[in-house]
Amino acid sequence: MPLIVAILCLAGQLLMVPAGFAQADAEALARRLLNSQGCKACHSFEGTGATRGSDLDKVGSRLTREQLHSQLVNPQHRHAAGRIADFSHLQDHELEALIDFLSQRR
């Protein structure tokens, strides 16, 4: 019986993350996205970037995962005149990595 429970737990974990995509990989991807998508052109993060937008160091204490998703994929619902870029072009695993990473910034 314990073997079955262990197998089911492992299978559940594998379904949540694409094959070969570990937590460290997800964080590295999120950090690359923060740089490559121009986030720091408006936001500061870990002492670098601009101050036009809010500081991303503690964004997870201000916004829920759902709010982060909404701001990244549907920014017009939050910001008039689309002052934040639309990130709906990101692949699902990229968006999830970015949201997970930002939601943990507290």
N, CA, C and O atoms as a MOPAC input file, in Angstrom:
PM7 MOZYME 1SCF
protein

 N      0.81300 1    -1.20900 1     0.00000 1
 C      0.00000 1     0.00000 1     0.00000 1
 C      0.85700 1     1.27400 1     0.00000 1
 O      0.56300 1     2.18000 1    -0.77900 1
 N      1.91500 1     1.39100 1     0.84500 1
 C      2.73400 1     2.59900 1     0.81900 1
 C      3.37000 1     2.84200 1    -0.54400 1
 O      3.56700 1     3.99300 1    -0.93400 1
 N      3.69700 1     1.77300 1    -1.27900 1
 C      4.27700 1     1.93100 1    -2.60700 1
 C      3.27500 1     2.57000 1    -3.56200 1
 O      3.64900 1     3.41500 1    -4.37500 1
 N      2.03200 1     2.18300 1    -3.47300 1
 C      0.99700 1     2.76200 1    -4.33200 1
 C      0.82500 1     4.24200 1    -4.02800 1
 O      0.69700 1     5.05100 1    -4.94700 1
 N      0.82100 1     4.60300 1    -2.76100 1
 C      0.69300 1     6.00200 1    -2.36200 1
 C      1.87900 1     6.80600 1    -2.89700 1
 O      1.69600 1     7.90700 1    -3.41700 1
 N      3.08200 1     6.26900 1    -2.77500 1
 C      4.27200 1     6.95000 1    -3.27000 1
 C      4.20500 1     7.14500 1    -4.78300 1
 O      4.55900 1     8.20900 1    -5.29200 1
 N      3.75700 1     6.13000 1    -5.49100 1
 C      3.64200 1     6.22900 1    -6.95400 1
 C      2.60400 1     7.27300 1    -7.33500 1
 O      2.83200 1     8.06100 1    -8.25300 1
 N      1.47900 1     7.29200 1    -6.65200 1
 C      0.44400 1     8.28200 1    -6.94900 1
 C      0.92200 1     9.70200 1    -6.65700 1
 O      0.62100 1    10.62300 1    -7.41600 1
 N      1.65700 1     9.88700 1    -5.57300 1
 C      2.20400 1    11.21000 1    -5.24700 1
 C      3.19500 1    11.65300 1    -6.30800 1
 O      3.16700 1    12.80400 1    -6.74300 1
 N      4.06200 1    10.75900 1    -6.72500 1
 C      5.03800 1    11.08400 1    -7.75700 1
 C      4.34200 1    11.40700 1    -9.07100 1
 O      4.72300 1    12.36000 1    -9.75100 1
 N      3.34300 1    10.64300 1    -9.43200 1
 C      2.60600 1    10.89700 1   -10.67400 1
 C      1.92900 1    12.25700 1   -10.62100 1
 O      1.91700 1    12.98200 1   -11.61600 1
 N      1.36900 1    12.60900 1    -9.47800 1
 C      0.74300 1    13.92300 1    -9.33500 1
 C      1.73200 1    15.04900 1    -9.48900 1
 O      1.41000 1    16.07600 1   -10.08700 1
 N      2.91600 1    14.88300 1    -8.96800 1
 C      3.94600 1    15.91000 1    -9.10100 1
 C      4.39700 1    16.03600 1   -10.54600 1
 O      4.63600 1    17.14500 1   -11.02400 1
 N      4.51800 1    14.92500 1   -11.24400 1
 C      4.95600 1    14.96300 1   -12.63600 1
 C      3.92700 1    15.64500 1   -13.52900 1
 O      4.29500 1    16.29900 1   -14.50600 1
 N      2.66000 1    15.50300 1   -13.21200 1
 C      1.61900 1    16.14400 1   -14.00600 1
 C      1.62100 1    17.65600 1   -13.85100 1
 O      1.18800 1    18.37200 1   -14.75400 1
 N      2.10300 1    18.14800 1   -12.71600 1
 C      2.08200 1    19.57800 1   -12.44600 1
 C      3.20000 1    20.32300 1   -13.16500 1
 O      3.08200 1    21.52500 1   -13.40000 1
 N      4.28300 1    19.63500 1   -13.51900 1
 C      5.45100 1    20.28200 1   -14.09600 1
 C      5.83700 1    19.53200 1   -15.36900 1
 O      5.88500 1    18.30200 1   -15.35900 1
 N      6.11600 1    20.24700 1   -16.47200 1
 C      6.55700 1    19.55800 1   -17.67800 1
 C      7.78800 1    18.69500 1   -17.39700 1
 O      8.58200 1    19.00700 1   -16.51000 1
 N      7.94000 1    17.61800 1   -18.15200 1
 C      9.04600 1    16.68800 1   -17.95400 1
 C     10.38400 1    17.42200 1   -17.93100 1
 O     10.66400 1    18.25000 1   -18.79900 1
 N     11.19600 1    17.11500 1   -16.94300 1
 C     12.52100 1    17.69800 1   -16.84500 1
 C     12.54600 1    19.14700 1   -16.38200 1
 O     13.58300 1    19.80500 1   -16.45800 1
 N     11.43700 1    19.63800 1   -15.91400 1
 C     11.34000 1    21.04000 1   -15.54100 1
 C     11.26100 1    21.15800 1   -14.02800 1
 O     10.16800 1    21.15100 1   -13.46100 1
 N     12.39900 1    21.26400 1   -13.37500 1
 C     12.47900 1    21.30700 1   -11.92100 1
 C     12.20200 1    22.71200 1   -11.40600 1
 O     12.14500 1    23.66500 1   -12.18300 1
 N     12.03100 1    22.83700 1   -10.08600 1
 C     11.77400 1    24.13500 1    -9.46200 1
 C     12.88600 1    25.12800 1    -9.76200 1
 O     12.61600 1    26.29800 1   -10.03600 1
 N     14.12800 1    24.67500 1    -9.71400 1
 C     15.25200 1    25.56800 1   -10.01100 1
 C     15.18700 1    26.04300 1   -11.45600 1
 O     15.51700 1    27.19100 1   -11.75400 1
 N     14.76000 1    25.15500 1   -12.35200 1
 C     14.60400 1    25.54000 1   -13.75500 1
 C     13.50400 1    26.57800 1   -13.91500 1
 O     13.63300 1    27.51400 1   -14.70400 1
 N     12.42300 1    26.40900 1   -13.16600 1
 C     11.30700 1    27.35700 1   -13.23400 1
 C     11.74200 1    28.73600 1   -12.74700 1
 O     11.37400 1    29.74900 1   -13.34100 1
 N     12.52200 1    28.77700 1   -11.67000 1
 C     13.01400 1    30.06400 1   -11.16500 1
 C     13.96600 1    30.70400 1   -12.17400 1
 O     13.89200 1    31.90800 1   -12.42000 1
 N     14.85000 1    29.91500 1   -12.75100 1
 C     15.78300 1    30.44400 1   -13.75100 1
 C     15.01800 1    30.98300 1   -14.95600 1
 O     15.36700 1    32.03100 1   -15.49800 1
 N     13.98300 1    30.27200 1   -15.37000 1
 C     13.15500 1    30.72600 1   -16.49100 1
 C     12.47200 1    32.04400 1   -16.13300 1
 O     12.46800 1    32.97300 1   -16.94100 1
 N     11.90200 1    32.13800 1   -14.94400 1
 C     11.22200 1    33.36400 1   -14.51900 1
 C     12.18800 1    34.54100 1   -14.49200 1
 O     11.84500 1    35.63800 1   -14.93300 1
 N     13.37400 1    34.32200 1   -13.98300 1
 C     14.37500 1    35.39800 1   -13.95200 1
 C     14.76800 1    35.82300 1   -15.36500 1
 O     14.92800 1    37.01400 1   -15.63300 1
 N     14.92300 1    34.85800 1   -16.26600 1
 C     15.23000 1    35.20100 1   -17.66800 1
 C     14.09000 1    36.01300 1   -18.27900 1
 O     14.32800 1    36.98300 1   -18.99900 1
 N     12.86200 1    35.61700 1   -17.99100 1
 C     11.71000 1    36.33700 1   -18.53100 1
 C     11.64100 1    37.76500 1   -17.99500 1
 O     11.33400 1    38.69500 1   -18.74100 1
 N     11.92400 1    37.94200 1   -16.71000 1
 C     11.92300 1    39.29200 1   -16.13400 1
 C     12.88500 1    40.20700 1   -16.89000 1
 O     12.61300 1    41.39300 1   -17.07500 1
 N     14.00500 1    39.64500 1   -17.32100 1
 C     14.98200 1    40.42900 1   -18.06300 1
 C     14.62900 1    40.54600 1   -19.54400 1
 O     14.67900 1    41.63900 1   -20.10800 1
 N     14.27800 1    39.44300 1   -20.16900 1
 C     14.06500 1    39.44800 1   -21.61800 1
 C     12.76700 1    40.11900 1   -22.04200 1
 O     12.66400 1    40.59100 1   -23.17400 1
 N     11.78200 1    40.17000 1   -21.16700 1
 C     10.48700 1    40.75800 1   -21.53000 1
 C     10.39700 1    42.24800 1   -21.17900 1
 O      9.35000 1    42.86800 1   -21.36700 1
 N     11.47300 1    42.81000 1   -20.67900 1
 C     11.51700 1    44.24500 1   -20.42000 1
 C     10.85600 1    44.70200 1   -19.13400 1
 O     10.54700 1    45.88500 1   -18.99100 1
 N     10.63500 1    43.80300 1   -18.20500 1
 C      9.97000 1    44.17100 1   -16.94800 1
 C     10.73000 1    45.26900 1   -16.20200 1
 O     10.13100 1    46.17200 1   -15.61700 1
 N     12.06200 1    45.17200 1   -16.23700 1
 C     12.87600 1    46.12300 1   -15.48300 1
 C     12.96800 1    47.49500 1   -16.15600 1
 O     13.59500 1    48.40700 1   -15.61600 1
 N     12.36200 1    47.64300 1   -17.30400 1
 C     12.30800 1    48.96300 1   -17.92600 1
 C     11.39200 1    49.88200 1   -17.11700 1
 O     11.53100 1    51.10500 1   -17.15700 1
 N     10.46300 1    49.28200 1   -16.38800 1
 C      9.53900 1    50.06100 1   -15.55400 1
 C      9.62700 1    49.69000 1   -14.07700 1
 O      9.40900 1    50.53600 1   -13.21000 1
 N      9.94300 1    48.43000 1   -13.78900 1
 C      9.92400 1    47.93200 1   -12.41400 1
 C     11.32700 1    47.67800 1   -11.88900 1
 O     12.23100 1    47.32600 1   -12.64700 1
 N     11.50000 1    47.85900 1   -10.58600 1
 C     12.76000 1    47.47500 1    -9.95700 1
 C     12.60200 1    46.06000 1    -9.40700 1
 O     11.51300 1    45.63400 1    -9.02400 1
 N     13.72700 1    45.34900 1    -9.38200 1
 C     13.74600 1    44.00100 1    -8.84300 1
 C     15.15100 1    43.69500 1    -8.36600 1
 O     16.11300 1    43.77600 1    -9.13000 1
 N     15.25700 1    43.34600 1    -7.10200 1
 C     16.53300 1    43.01800 1    -6.47600 1
 C     17.59000 1    44.08800 1    -6.71700 1
 O     18.74100 1    43.78200 1    -7.02600 1
 N     17.19000 1    45.33300 1    -6.57300 1
 C     18.12400 1    46.44500 1    -6.63900 1
 C     18.45300 1    46.96100 1    -8.02400 1
 O     19.24900 1    47.89100 1    -8.15300 1
 N     17.86800 1    46.39100 1    -9.06000 1
 C     18.10900 1    46.89900 1   -10.41200 1
 C     16.78100 1    47.18900 1   -11.09200 1
 O     15.73200 1    46.68600 1   -10.69000 1
 N     16.85000 1    48.00200 1   -12.11900 1
 C     15.65300 1    48.34300 1   -12.87500 1
 C     15.17800 1    49.74400 1   -12.56900 1
 O     15.82300 1    50.49400 1   -11.83700 1
 N     14.05100 1    50.07800 1   -13.13600 1
 C     13.48300 1    51.42200 1   -13.02600 1
 C     12.48700 1    51.50600 1   -11.87000 1
 O     12.16000 1    50.50200 1   -11.23800 1
 N     12.02200 1    52.70200 1   -11.61300 1
 C     11.06500 1    52.91500 1   -10.52100 1
 C      9.73700 1    53.47100 1   -11.01800 1
 O      8.90600 1    53.89800 1   -10.21700 1
 N      9.53200 1    53.47100 1   -12.32300 1
 C      8.27300 1    53.97300 1   -12.88500 1
 C      7.08300 1    53.13200 1   -12.42800 1
 O      6.02700 1    53.66700 1   -12.08900 1
 N      7.26400 1    51.81200 1   -12.42000 1
 C      6.22700 1    50.89900 1   -11.95600 1
 C      6.51300 1    50.46500 1   -10.53400 1
 O      7.48500 1    50.91100 1    -9.92400 1
 N      5.67700 1    49.60600 1   -10.01300 1
 C      5.85300 1    49.13800 1    -8.63800 1
 C      7.07200 1    48.22600 1    -8.52100 1
 O      7.49400 1    47.59700 1    -9.49100 1
 N      7.61900 1    48.17200 1    -7.32300 1
 C      8.74800 1    47.30300 1    -7.00200 1
 C      8.25200 1    45.85600 1    -7.02500 1
 O      7.21900 1    45.54600 1    -6.43100 1
 N      8.97800 1    44.97400 1    -7.70600 1
 C      8.54900 1    43.58300 1    -7.81200 1
 C      9.08500 1    42.69700 1    -6.69600 1
 O      8.73700 1    41.51900 1    -6.62500 1
 N      9.92200 1    43.24300 1    -5.82500 1
 C     10.51500 1    42.43300 1    -4.76500 1
 C      9.48200 1    41.84100 1    -3.81200 1
 O      9.69300 1    40.74500 1    -3.29300 1
 N      8.38800 1    42.52600 1    -3.57000 1
 C      7.37300 1    42.03900 1    -2.63500 1
 C      5.98900 1    41.99000 1    -3.28100 1
 O      4.97000 1    42.12600 1    -2.60400 1
 N      5.96900 1    41.79400 1    -4.59100 1
 C      4.70100 1    41.80700 1    -5.31900 1
 C      3.77000 1    40.69000 1    -4.85300 1
 O      2.55000 1    40.84000 1    -4.91800 1
 N      4.32900 1    39.56800 1    -4.38200 1
 C      3.50700 1    38.46200 1    -3.90400 1
 C      2.72800 1    38.78200 1    -2.64400 1
 O      1.74000 1    38.11300 1    -2.34200 1
 N      3.15300 1    39.79100 1    -1.90700 1
 C      2.40000 1    40.19200 1    -0.71000 1
 C      1.30100 1    41.19600 1    -1.05400 1
 O      0.43000 1    41.47900 1    -0.23100 1
 N      1.34700 1    41.73200 1    -2.27400 1
 C      0.33300 1    42.70400 1    -2.69700 1
 C     -0.72400 1    42.10800 1    -3.62400 1
 O     -1.88100 1    42.52800 1    -3.61100 1
 N     -0.31400 1    41.12200 1    -4.43200 1
 C     -1.21800 1    40.56400 1    -5.43600 1
 C     -1.31800 1    39.04900 1    -5.30100 1
 O     -0.33600 1    38.37400 1    -4.99400 1
 N     -2.51300 1    38.52800 1    -5.53400 1
 C     -2.71300 1    37.07700 1    -5.55300 1
 C     -2.22300 1    36.52400 1    -6.89200 1
 O     -1.92500 1    37.28200 1    -7.81500 1
 N     -2.14400 1    35.20500 1    -6.98500 1
 C     -1.76800 1    34.56800 1    -8.26000 1
 C     -2.74300 1    34.96800 1    -9.37200 1
 O     -2.33700 1    35.21900 1   -10.50700 1
 N     -4.02400 1    35.02300 1    -9.03200 1
 C     -5.03400 1    35.38300 1   -10.02700 1
 C     -4.85100 1    36.82900 1   -10.49500 1
 O     -4.99500 1    37.12700 1   -11.68000 1
 N     -4.53500 1    37.71200 1    -9.56400 1
 C     -4.29800 1    39.10500 1    -9.93700 1
 C     -3.04800 1    39.24700 1   -10.79200 1
 O     -3.03400 1    40.02400 1   -11.74700 1
 N     -2.00200 1    38.50600 1   -10.45800 1
 C     -0.78400 1    38.53100 1   -11.27000 1
 C     -1.09200 1    38.05200 1   -12.68100 1
 O     -0.66200 1    38.66700 1   -13.65700 1
 N     -1.83200 1    36.96100 1   -12.78900 1
 C     -2.19900 1    36.42800 1   -14.10400 1
 C     -2.99200 1    37.45900 1   -14.88900 1
 O     -2.71700 1    37.70200 1   -16.06400 1
 N     -3.96900 1    38.05900 1   -14.24200 1
 C     -4.80600 1    39.05300 1   -14.90800 1
 C     -3.98600 1    40.24100 1   -15.39900 1
 O     -4.22000 1    40.74800 1   -16.49600 1
 N     -3.03800 1    40.68200 1   -14.60100 1
 C     -2.22300 1    41.82300 1   -15.00200 1
 C     -1.27000 1    41.47700 1   -16.13600 1
 O     -0.97200 1    42.32100 1   -16.98100 1
 N     -0.79400 1    40.24200 1   -16.15800 1
 C      0.14400 1    39.85600 1   -17.20700 1
 C     -0.54100 1    39.51900 1   -18.52200 1
 O     -0.00300 1    39.80800 1   -19.59000 1
 N     -1.71600 1    38.91300 1   -18.46000 1
 C     -2.39100 1    38.47000 1   -19.67800 1
 C     -3.48300 1    39.43400 1   -20.12600 1
 O     -3.74900 1    39.53900 1   -21.32300 1
 N     -4.11700 1    40.13400 1   -19.20200 1
 C     -5.18800 1    41.07100 1   -19.53500 1
 C     -4.94200 1    42.41500 1   -18.85900 1
 O     -5.75300 1    42.83800 1   -18.03600 1
 N     -3.85600 1    43.08900 1   -19.18100 1
 C     -3.50800 1    44.31300 1   -18.45500 1
 C     -4.53300 1    45.43100 1   -18.62200 1
 O     -4.64500 1    46.29200 1   -17.74800 1
 N     -5.27300 1    45.43800 1   -19.70900 1
 C     -6.24600 1    46.51500 1   -19.90900 1
 C     -7.35300 1    46.49500 1   -18.85000 1
 O     -8.01800 1    47.50700 1   -18.63400 1
 N     -7.55300 1    45.35500 1   -18.19200 1
 C     -8.56400 1    45.29700 1   -17.13800 1
 C     -8.10800 1    46.01100 1   -15.87200 1
 O     -8.92800 1    46.36800 1   -15.02600 1
 N     -6.80800 1    46.21600 1   -15.74300 1
 C     -6.27500 1    46.84600 1   -14.53900 1
 C     -5.71000 1    48.23200 1   -14.81800 1
 O     -5.89300 1    49.15800 1   -14.02700 1
 N     -5.02900 1    48.36400 1   -15.93800 1
 C     -4.36500 1    49.61700 1   -16.26500 1
 C     -5.01900 1    50.26200 1   -17.47900 1
 O     -5.08700 1    49.66000 1   -18.55000 1
 N     -5.48900 1    51.46300 1   -17.30900 1
 C     -6.05500 1    52.19400 1   -18.43900 1
 C     -4.96700 1    52.45300 1   -19.46900 1
 O     -3.80700 1    52.65200 1   -19.10700 1
 N     -5.31700 1    52.45400 1   -20.71800 1
 C     -4.42000 1    52.76000 1   -21.83200 1
 C     -3.26300 1    51.76500 1   -21.95400 1
 O     -2.25700 1    52.07300 1   -22.59300 1
 N     -3.38700 1    50.58200 1   -21.35500 1
 C     -2.39600 1    49.52900 1   -21.52900 1
 C     -0.97600 1    49.90700 1   -21.16700 1
 O     -0.05700 1    49.66900 1   -21.95000 1
 N     -0.77900 1    50.48600 1   -20.00600 1
 C      0.57000 1    50.89700 1   -19.59100 1
 C      1.47500 1    49.71800 1   -19.27800 1
 O      2.68200 1    49.90200 1   -19.12500 1
 N      0.93800 1    48.53300 1   -19.17800 1
 C      1.75500 1    47.34300 1   -18.96800 1
 C      1.59900 1    46.48400 1   -20.21500 1
 O      0.50700 1    46.37700 1   -20.77200 1
 N      2.69000 1    45.87900 1   -20.64700 1
 C      2.64700 1    45.05500 1   -21.84200 1
 C      1.76200 1    43.82700 1   -21.62500 1
 O      1.54400 1    43.39700 1   -20.49200 1
 N      1.26100 1    43.27800 1   -22.71400 1
 C      0.45700 1    42.07100 1   -22.66600 1
 C      1.40000 1    40.88300 1   -22.86600 1
 O      2.12300 1    40.82600 1   -23.86000 1
 N      1.39500 1    39.94600 1   -21.93700 1
 C      2.29700 1    38.80000 1   -21.99500 1
 C      1.56700 1    37.52600 1   -22.39500 1
 O      2.04400 1    36.42700 1   -22.10800 1
 N      0.42100 1    37.65400 1   -23.05100 1
 C     -0.32800 1    36.46700 1   -23.46700 1
 C      0.41100 1    35.67200 1   -24.54200 1
 O      0.02300 1    34.54600 1   -24.85200 1
 N      1.46600 1    36.24200 1   -25.10900 1
 C      2.26300 1    35.52100 1   -26.10400 1
 C      3.16100 1    34.46100 1   -25.47300 1
 O      3.68900 1    33.59900 1   -26.17600 1
 N      3.33800 1    34.51600 1   -24.16100 1
 C      4.17800 1    33.52700 1   -23.48500 1
 C      3.50400 1    32.15900 1   -23.50500 1
 O      2.27800 1    32.05800 1   -23.47300 1
 N      4.31500 1    31.11900 1   -23.55900 1
 C      3.78300 1    29.77000 1   -23.46100 1
 C      3.25500 1    29.55400 1   -22.04800 1
 O      3.67500 1    30.23600 1   -21.11300 1
 N      2.33900 1    28.60900 1   -21.89400 1
 C      1.71400 1    28.37400 1   -20.59000 1
 C      2.74500 1    28.11100 1   -19.49500 1
 O      2.62500 1    28.65800 1   -18.39900 1
 N      3.76100 1    27.28100 1   -19.77100 1
 C      4.74200 1    26.97300 1   -18.73200 1
 C      5.59600 1    28.19200 1   -18.39500 1
 O      6.06900 1    28.31500 1   -17.26500 1
 N      5.80000 1    29.09400 1   -19.35600 1
 C      6.54700 1    30.32500 1   -19.07500 1
 C      5.72800 1    31.24700 1   -18.17900 1
 O      6.23800 1    31.80800 1   -17.20900 1
 N      4.46200 1    31.39200 1   -18.51700 1
 C      3.57600 1    32.23800 1   -17.72500 1
 C      3.43800 1    31.69700 1   -16.30800 1
 O      3.48400 1    32.46400 1   -15.34600 1
 N      3.27200 1    30.39100 1   -16.17200 1
 C      3.15600 1    29.78500 1   -14.84600 1
 C      4.44200 1    29.96900 1   -14.03900 1
 O      4.38500 1    30.25400 1   -12.84300 1
 N      5.59100 1    29.81000 1   -14.67800 1
 C      6.86700 1    29.99600 1   -13.97500 1
 C      6.98800 1    31.43100 1   -13.47500 1
 O      7.42200 1    31.66600 1   -12.34700 1
 N      6.60500 1    32.38700 1   -14.31100 1
 C      6.68500 1    33.79400 1   -13.92400 1
 C      5.71300 1    34.11600 1   -12.79900 1
 O      6.07800 1    34.81100 1   -11.85200 1
 N      4.49000 1    33.62800 1   -12.88600 1
 C      3.49600 1    33.87500 1   -11.84400 1
 C      3.92000 1    33.20100 1   -10.54100 1
 O      3.81100 1    33.80300 1    -9.47300 1
 N      4.39900 1    31.96900 1   -10.61300 1
 C      4.86100 1    31.27600 1    -9.39800 1
 C      5.98300 1    32.06600 1    -8.73500 1
 O      5.97000 1    32.29100 1    -7.52500 1
 N      6.94600 1    32.48000 1    -9.54100 1
 C      8.09200 1    33.20900 1    -9.01200 1
 C      7.66700 1    34.52500 1    -8.36900 1
 O      8.07800 1    34.83400 1    -7.25000 1
 N      6.85000 1    35.29500 1    -9.06900 1
 C      6.42600 1    36.59100 1    -8.53700 1
 C      5.53700 1    36.42800 1    -7.30500 1
 O      5.62500 1    37.22900 1    -6.37400 1
 N      4.69200 1    35.41200 1    -7.28500 1
 C      3.79600 1    35.22700 1    -6.13200 1
 C      4.57800 1    34.85700 1    -4.87100 1
 O      4.07600 1    35.03700 1    -3.76200 1
 N      5.78600 1    34.34800 1    -5.02500 1
 C      6.62600 1    33.99200 1    -3.87700 1
 C      7.46200 1    35.16100 1    -3.37300 1
 O      8.10700 1    35.05500 1    -2.33000 1
 N      7.45700 1    36.25400 1    -4.08700 1
 C      8.21800 1    37.45000 1    -3.65100 1
 C      7.42300 1    38.14800 1    -2.56800 1
 O      6.41400 1    38.79200 1    -2.85800 1
 N      7.85900 1    38.03000 1    -1.33000 1
 C      7.13100 1    38.60500 1    -0.18600 1
 C      8.05000 1    39.40600 1     0.68100 1
 O      7.61700 1    39.96500 1     1.68900 1

